[in-house]
Coordinates of C-alpha atoms and ligand atoms in Angstrom, one line a residue:
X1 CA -2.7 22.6 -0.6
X2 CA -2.1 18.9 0.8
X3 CA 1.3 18.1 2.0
X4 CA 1.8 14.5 1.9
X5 CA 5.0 13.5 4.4
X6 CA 6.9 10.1 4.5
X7 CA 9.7 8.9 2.3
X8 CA 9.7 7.3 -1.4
X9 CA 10.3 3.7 0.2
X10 CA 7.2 3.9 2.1
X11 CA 4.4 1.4 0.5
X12 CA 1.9 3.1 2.8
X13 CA 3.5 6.8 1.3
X14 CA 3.2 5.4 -2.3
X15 CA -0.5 4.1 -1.6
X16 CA -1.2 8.1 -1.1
X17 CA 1.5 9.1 -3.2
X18 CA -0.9 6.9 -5.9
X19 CA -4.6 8.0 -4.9
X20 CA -3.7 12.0 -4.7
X21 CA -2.4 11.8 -8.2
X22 CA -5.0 9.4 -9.6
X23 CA -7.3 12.0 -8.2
X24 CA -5.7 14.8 -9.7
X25 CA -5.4 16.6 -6.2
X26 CA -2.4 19.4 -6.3
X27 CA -0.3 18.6 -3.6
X28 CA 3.5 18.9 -2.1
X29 CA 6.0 16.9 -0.7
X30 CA 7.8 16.8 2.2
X31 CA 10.7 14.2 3.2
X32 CA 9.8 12.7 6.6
X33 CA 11.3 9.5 7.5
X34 CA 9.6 7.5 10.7
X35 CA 10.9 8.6 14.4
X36 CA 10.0 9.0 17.9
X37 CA 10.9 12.7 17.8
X38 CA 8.7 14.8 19.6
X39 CA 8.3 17.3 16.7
X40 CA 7.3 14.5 14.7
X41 CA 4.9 13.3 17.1
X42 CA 3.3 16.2 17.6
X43 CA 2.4 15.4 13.8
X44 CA 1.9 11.7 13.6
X45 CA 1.7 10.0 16.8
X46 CA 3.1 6.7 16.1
X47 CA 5.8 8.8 14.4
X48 CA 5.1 6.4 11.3
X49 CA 4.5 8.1 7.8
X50 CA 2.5 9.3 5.6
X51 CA 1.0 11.5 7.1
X52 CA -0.8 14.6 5.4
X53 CA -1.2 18.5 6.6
X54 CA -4.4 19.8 5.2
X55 CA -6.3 23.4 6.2
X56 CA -7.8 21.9 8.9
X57 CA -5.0 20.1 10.3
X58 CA -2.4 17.0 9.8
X59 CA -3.9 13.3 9.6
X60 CA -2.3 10.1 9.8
X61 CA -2.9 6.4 9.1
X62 CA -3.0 6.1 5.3
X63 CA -6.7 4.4 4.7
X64 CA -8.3 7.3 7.4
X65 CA -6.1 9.6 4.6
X66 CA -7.7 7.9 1.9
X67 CA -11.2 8.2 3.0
X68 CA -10.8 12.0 3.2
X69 CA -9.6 12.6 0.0
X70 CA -12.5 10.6 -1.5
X71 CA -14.7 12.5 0.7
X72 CA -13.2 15.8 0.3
X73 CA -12.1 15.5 -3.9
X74 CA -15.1 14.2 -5.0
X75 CA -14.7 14.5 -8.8
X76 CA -12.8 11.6 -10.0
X77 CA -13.7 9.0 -7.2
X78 CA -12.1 6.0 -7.0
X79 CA -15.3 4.5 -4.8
X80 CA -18.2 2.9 -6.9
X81 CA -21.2 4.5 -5.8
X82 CA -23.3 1.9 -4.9
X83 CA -22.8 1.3 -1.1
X84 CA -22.1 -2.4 -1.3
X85 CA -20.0 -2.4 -4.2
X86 CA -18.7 0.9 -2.1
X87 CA -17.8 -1.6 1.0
X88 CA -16.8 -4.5 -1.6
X89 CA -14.2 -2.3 -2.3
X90 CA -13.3 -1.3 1.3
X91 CA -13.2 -5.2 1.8
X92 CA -10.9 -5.9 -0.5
X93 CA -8.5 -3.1 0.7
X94 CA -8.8 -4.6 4.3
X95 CA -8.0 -8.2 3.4
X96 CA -5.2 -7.0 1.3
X97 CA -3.5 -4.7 4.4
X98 CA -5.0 -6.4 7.5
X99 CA -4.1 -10.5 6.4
X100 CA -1.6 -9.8 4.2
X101 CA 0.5 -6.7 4.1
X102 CA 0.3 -6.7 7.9
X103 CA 2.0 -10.2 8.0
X104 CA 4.3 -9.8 5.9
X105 CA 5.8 -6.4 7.2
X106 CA 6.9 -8.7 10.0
X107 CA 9.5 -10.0 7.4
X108 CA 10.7 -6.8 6.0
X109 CA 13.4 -5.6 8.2
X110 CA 15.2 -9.7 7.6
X111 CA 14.4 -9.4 3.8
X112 CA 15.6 -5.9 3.1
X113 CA 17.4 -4.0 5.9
X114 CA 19.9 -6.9 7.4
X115 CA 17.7 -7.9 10.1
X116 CA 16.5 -11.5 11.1
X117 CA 13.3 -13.3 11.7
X118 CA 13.8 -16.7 13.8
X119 CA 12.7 -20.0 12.4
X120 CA 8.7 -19.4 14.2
X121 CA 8.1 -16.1 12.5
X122 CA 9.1 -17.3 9.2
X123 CA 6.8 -20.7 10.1
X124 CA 4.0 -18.5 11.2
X125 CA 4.4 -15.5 8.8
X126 CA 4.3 -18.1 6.1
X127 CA 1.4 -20.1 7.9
X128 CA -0.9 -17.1 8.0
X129 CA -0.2 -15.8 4.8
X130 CA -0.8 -18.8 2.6
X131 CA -4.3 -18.9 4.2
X132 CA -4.9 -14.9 3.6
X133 CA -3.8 -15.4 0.6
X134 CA -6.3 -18.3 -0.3
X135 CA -9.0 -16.1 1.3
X136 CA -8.3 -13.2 -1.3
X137 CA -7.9 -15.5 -4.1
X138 CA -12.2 -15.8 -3.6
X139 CA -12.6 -12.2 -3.2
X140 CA -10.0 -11.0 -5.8
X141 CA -11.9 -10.6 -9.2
X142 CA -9.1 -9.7 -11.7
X143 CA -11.7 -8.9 -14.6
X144 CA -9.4 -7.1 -15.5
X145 CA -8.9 -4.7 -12.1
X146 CA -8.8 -6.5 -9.0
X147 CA -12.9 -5.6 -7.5
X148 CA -14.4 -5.8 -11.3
X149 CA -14.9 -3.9 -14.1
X150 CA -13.7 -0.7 -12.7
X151 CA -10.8 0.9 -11.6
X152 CA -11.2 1.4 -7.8
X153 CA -8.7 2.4 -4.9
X154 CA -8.4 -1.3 -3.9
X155 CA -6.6 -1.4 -7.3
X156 CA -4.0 1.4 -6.0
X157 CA -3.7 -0.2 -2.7
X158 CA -2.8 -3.4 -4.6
X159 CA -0.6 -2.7 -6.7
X160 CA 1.7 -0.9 -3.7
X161 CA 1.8 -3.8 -2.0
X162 CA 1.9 -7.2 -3.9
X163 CA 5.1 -5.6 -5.4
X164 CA 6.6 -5.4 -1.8
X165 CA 5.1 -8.5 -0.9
X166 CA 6.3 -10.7 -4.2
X167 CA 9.8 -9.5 -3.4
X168 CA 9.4 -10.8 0.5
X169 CA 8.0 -14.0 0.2
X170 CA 10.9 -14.6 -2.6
X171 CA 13.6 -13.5 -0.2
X172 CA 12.7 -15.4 2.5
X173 CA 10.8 -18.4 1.3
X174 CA 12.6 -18.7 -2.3
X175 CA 8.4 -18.6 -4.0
X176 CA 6.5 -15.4 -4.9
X177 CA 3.2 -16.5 -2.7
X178 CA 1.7 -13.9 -4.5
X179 CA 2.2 -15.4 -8.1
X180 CA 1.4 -18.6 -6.7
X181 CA -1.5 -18.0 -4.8
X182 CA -3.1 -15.2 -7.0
X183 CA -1.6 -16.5 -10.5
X184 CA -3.6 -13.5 -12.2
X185 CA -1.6 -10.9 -10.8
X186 CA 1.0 -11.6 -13.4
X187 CA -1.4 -9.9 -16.3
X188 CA -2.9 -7.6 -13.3
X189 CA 0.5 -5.7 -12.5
X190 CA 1.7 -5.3 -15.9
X191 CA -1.5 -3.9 -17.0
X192 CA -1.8 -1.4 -14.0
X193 CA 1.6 -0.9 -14.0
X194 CA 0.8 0.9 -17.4
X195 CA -1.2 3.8 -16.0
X196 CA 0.7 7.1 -16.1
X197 CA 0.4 7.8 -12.5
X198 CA 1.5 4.1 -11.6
X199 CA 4.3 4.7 -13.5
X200 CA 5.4 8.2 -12.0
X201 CA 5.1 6.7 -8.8
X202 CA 7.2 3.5 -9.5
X203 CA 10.1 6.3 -11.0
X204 CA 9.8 7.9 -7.7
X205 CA 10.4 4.8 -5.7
X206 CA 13.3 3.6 -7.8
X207 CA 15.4 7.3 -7.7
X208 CA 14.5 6.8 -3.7
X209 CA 15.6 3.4 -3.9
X210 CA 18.7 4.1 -5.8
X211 CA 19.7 7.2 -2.8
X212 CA 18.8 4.4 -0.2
X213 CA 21.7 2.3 -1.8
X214 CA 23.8 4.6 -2.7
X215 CA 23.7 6.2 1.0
X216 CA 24.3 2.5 2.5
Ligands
GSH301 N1 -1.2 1.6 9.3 C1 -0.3 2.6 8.9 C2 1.0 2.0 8.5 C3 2.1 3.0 8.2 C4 3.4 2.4 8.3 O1 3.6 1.3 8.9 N2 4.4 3.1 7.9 C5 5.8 2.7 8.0 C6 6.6 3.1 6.8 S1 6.0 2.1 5.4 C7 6.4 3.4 9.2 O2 6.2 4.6 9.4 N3 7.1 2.6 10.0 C8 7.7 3.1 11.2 C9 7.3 2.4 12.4 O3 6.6 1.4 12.4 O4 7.6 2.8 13.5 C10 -0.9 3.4 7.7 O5 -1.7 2.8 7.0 O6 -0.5 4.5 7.4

């Protein structure tokens, strides 16, 4: 059976987290949290999480995770078929992690966990992702799920991390970039944020939220 390893805090571990059970995949838990341990690196190298164990093996770096599982659990597929609308999709989950969710992270640790960002990386986080943002307002389709017509993985990858991203861009810049820049995410997120599995994984995230504050 998969083991999927990381923490209920992780976006990246939620992503997963989101795509196993959308899939219907049996799989276990086990609580890792990101280090440079050697135990750990002997099992992720970065030491960053998720990461999964699997028969053959443990593999890391969530959308190389996600390709497996669509390769490997190939009943409910969460890929259209078609090999452009297959790389459409592949597209959209690049823009949204590569120019957006990649740019933001720099924020995180001053929005969330005490840290700072100096007055550049707030001009230059902001900079870039006002200009990603425009970019995936063109590819973004929203009619109703974010690539089309269908329910695809870009839609689980999505929903992770506007969330996280929403709740940066208002901590640090006093806007949601994401309402303003993709205004039909308001109708998007409440409608996937119906879906049974969506829903088990957002209960997970706010019991590991709740220990995270209470542990403070
Ligand atoms: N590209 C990686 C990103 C994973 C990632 O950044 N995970 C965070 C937790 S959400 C982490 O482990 N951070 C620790 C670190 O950067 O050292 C993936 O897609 O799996």
């Amino acid at each position: 059976m998969i083991k999927l390893c990381g923490f209920g805090l992780s976006n990246y571990y939620n992503k997963i987290k989101l795509v196993l059970l959308e899939k219907q995949i049996a799989f276990s838990e086990e609580l890792v949290y990101p280090s440079q341990d050697e135990a750990l690196l002997a099992r992720s190298p970065l030491g960053k999480v998720p990461f999964i164990e699997t028969e053959h093996g443990c593999l890391s770096e969530s959308q190389a995770i996600l390709e497996y599982l669509e390769d490997s659990y190939t009943e409910l597929p969460l890929y259209p078929r078609d090999a452009f609308q297959r790389a459409k999709c592949r597209e959209l989950i690049q823009h949204v992690e590569l120019n957006v969710e990649l740019i933001a992270r720099r924020l995180y640790k001053a929005a969330f966990f005490g840290g700072t960002a100096s007055d550049e990386t707030r001009t230059e986080v902001r900079e870039r992702l006002e200009l990603s943002l425009k970019g995936l307002s063109k590819l973004a389709k929203f009619s109703p799920y974010i690539g089309g017509n269908v329910y695809t993985a870009a839609d689980s990858v999505a929903w992770i991390h506007f969330g996280l991203i929403s709740m940066t861009t208002q901590k640090m810049y006093g806007e949601d970039f994401i309402a303003k820049y993709l205004p039909a995410t308001a109708d998007y997120m409440s409608m996937i944020g119906k879906r049974l599995h969506v829903q088990a994984v957002a209960a997970d995230r706010a019991n590991a939220m709740a220990e995270f504050m209470a542990n403070k």
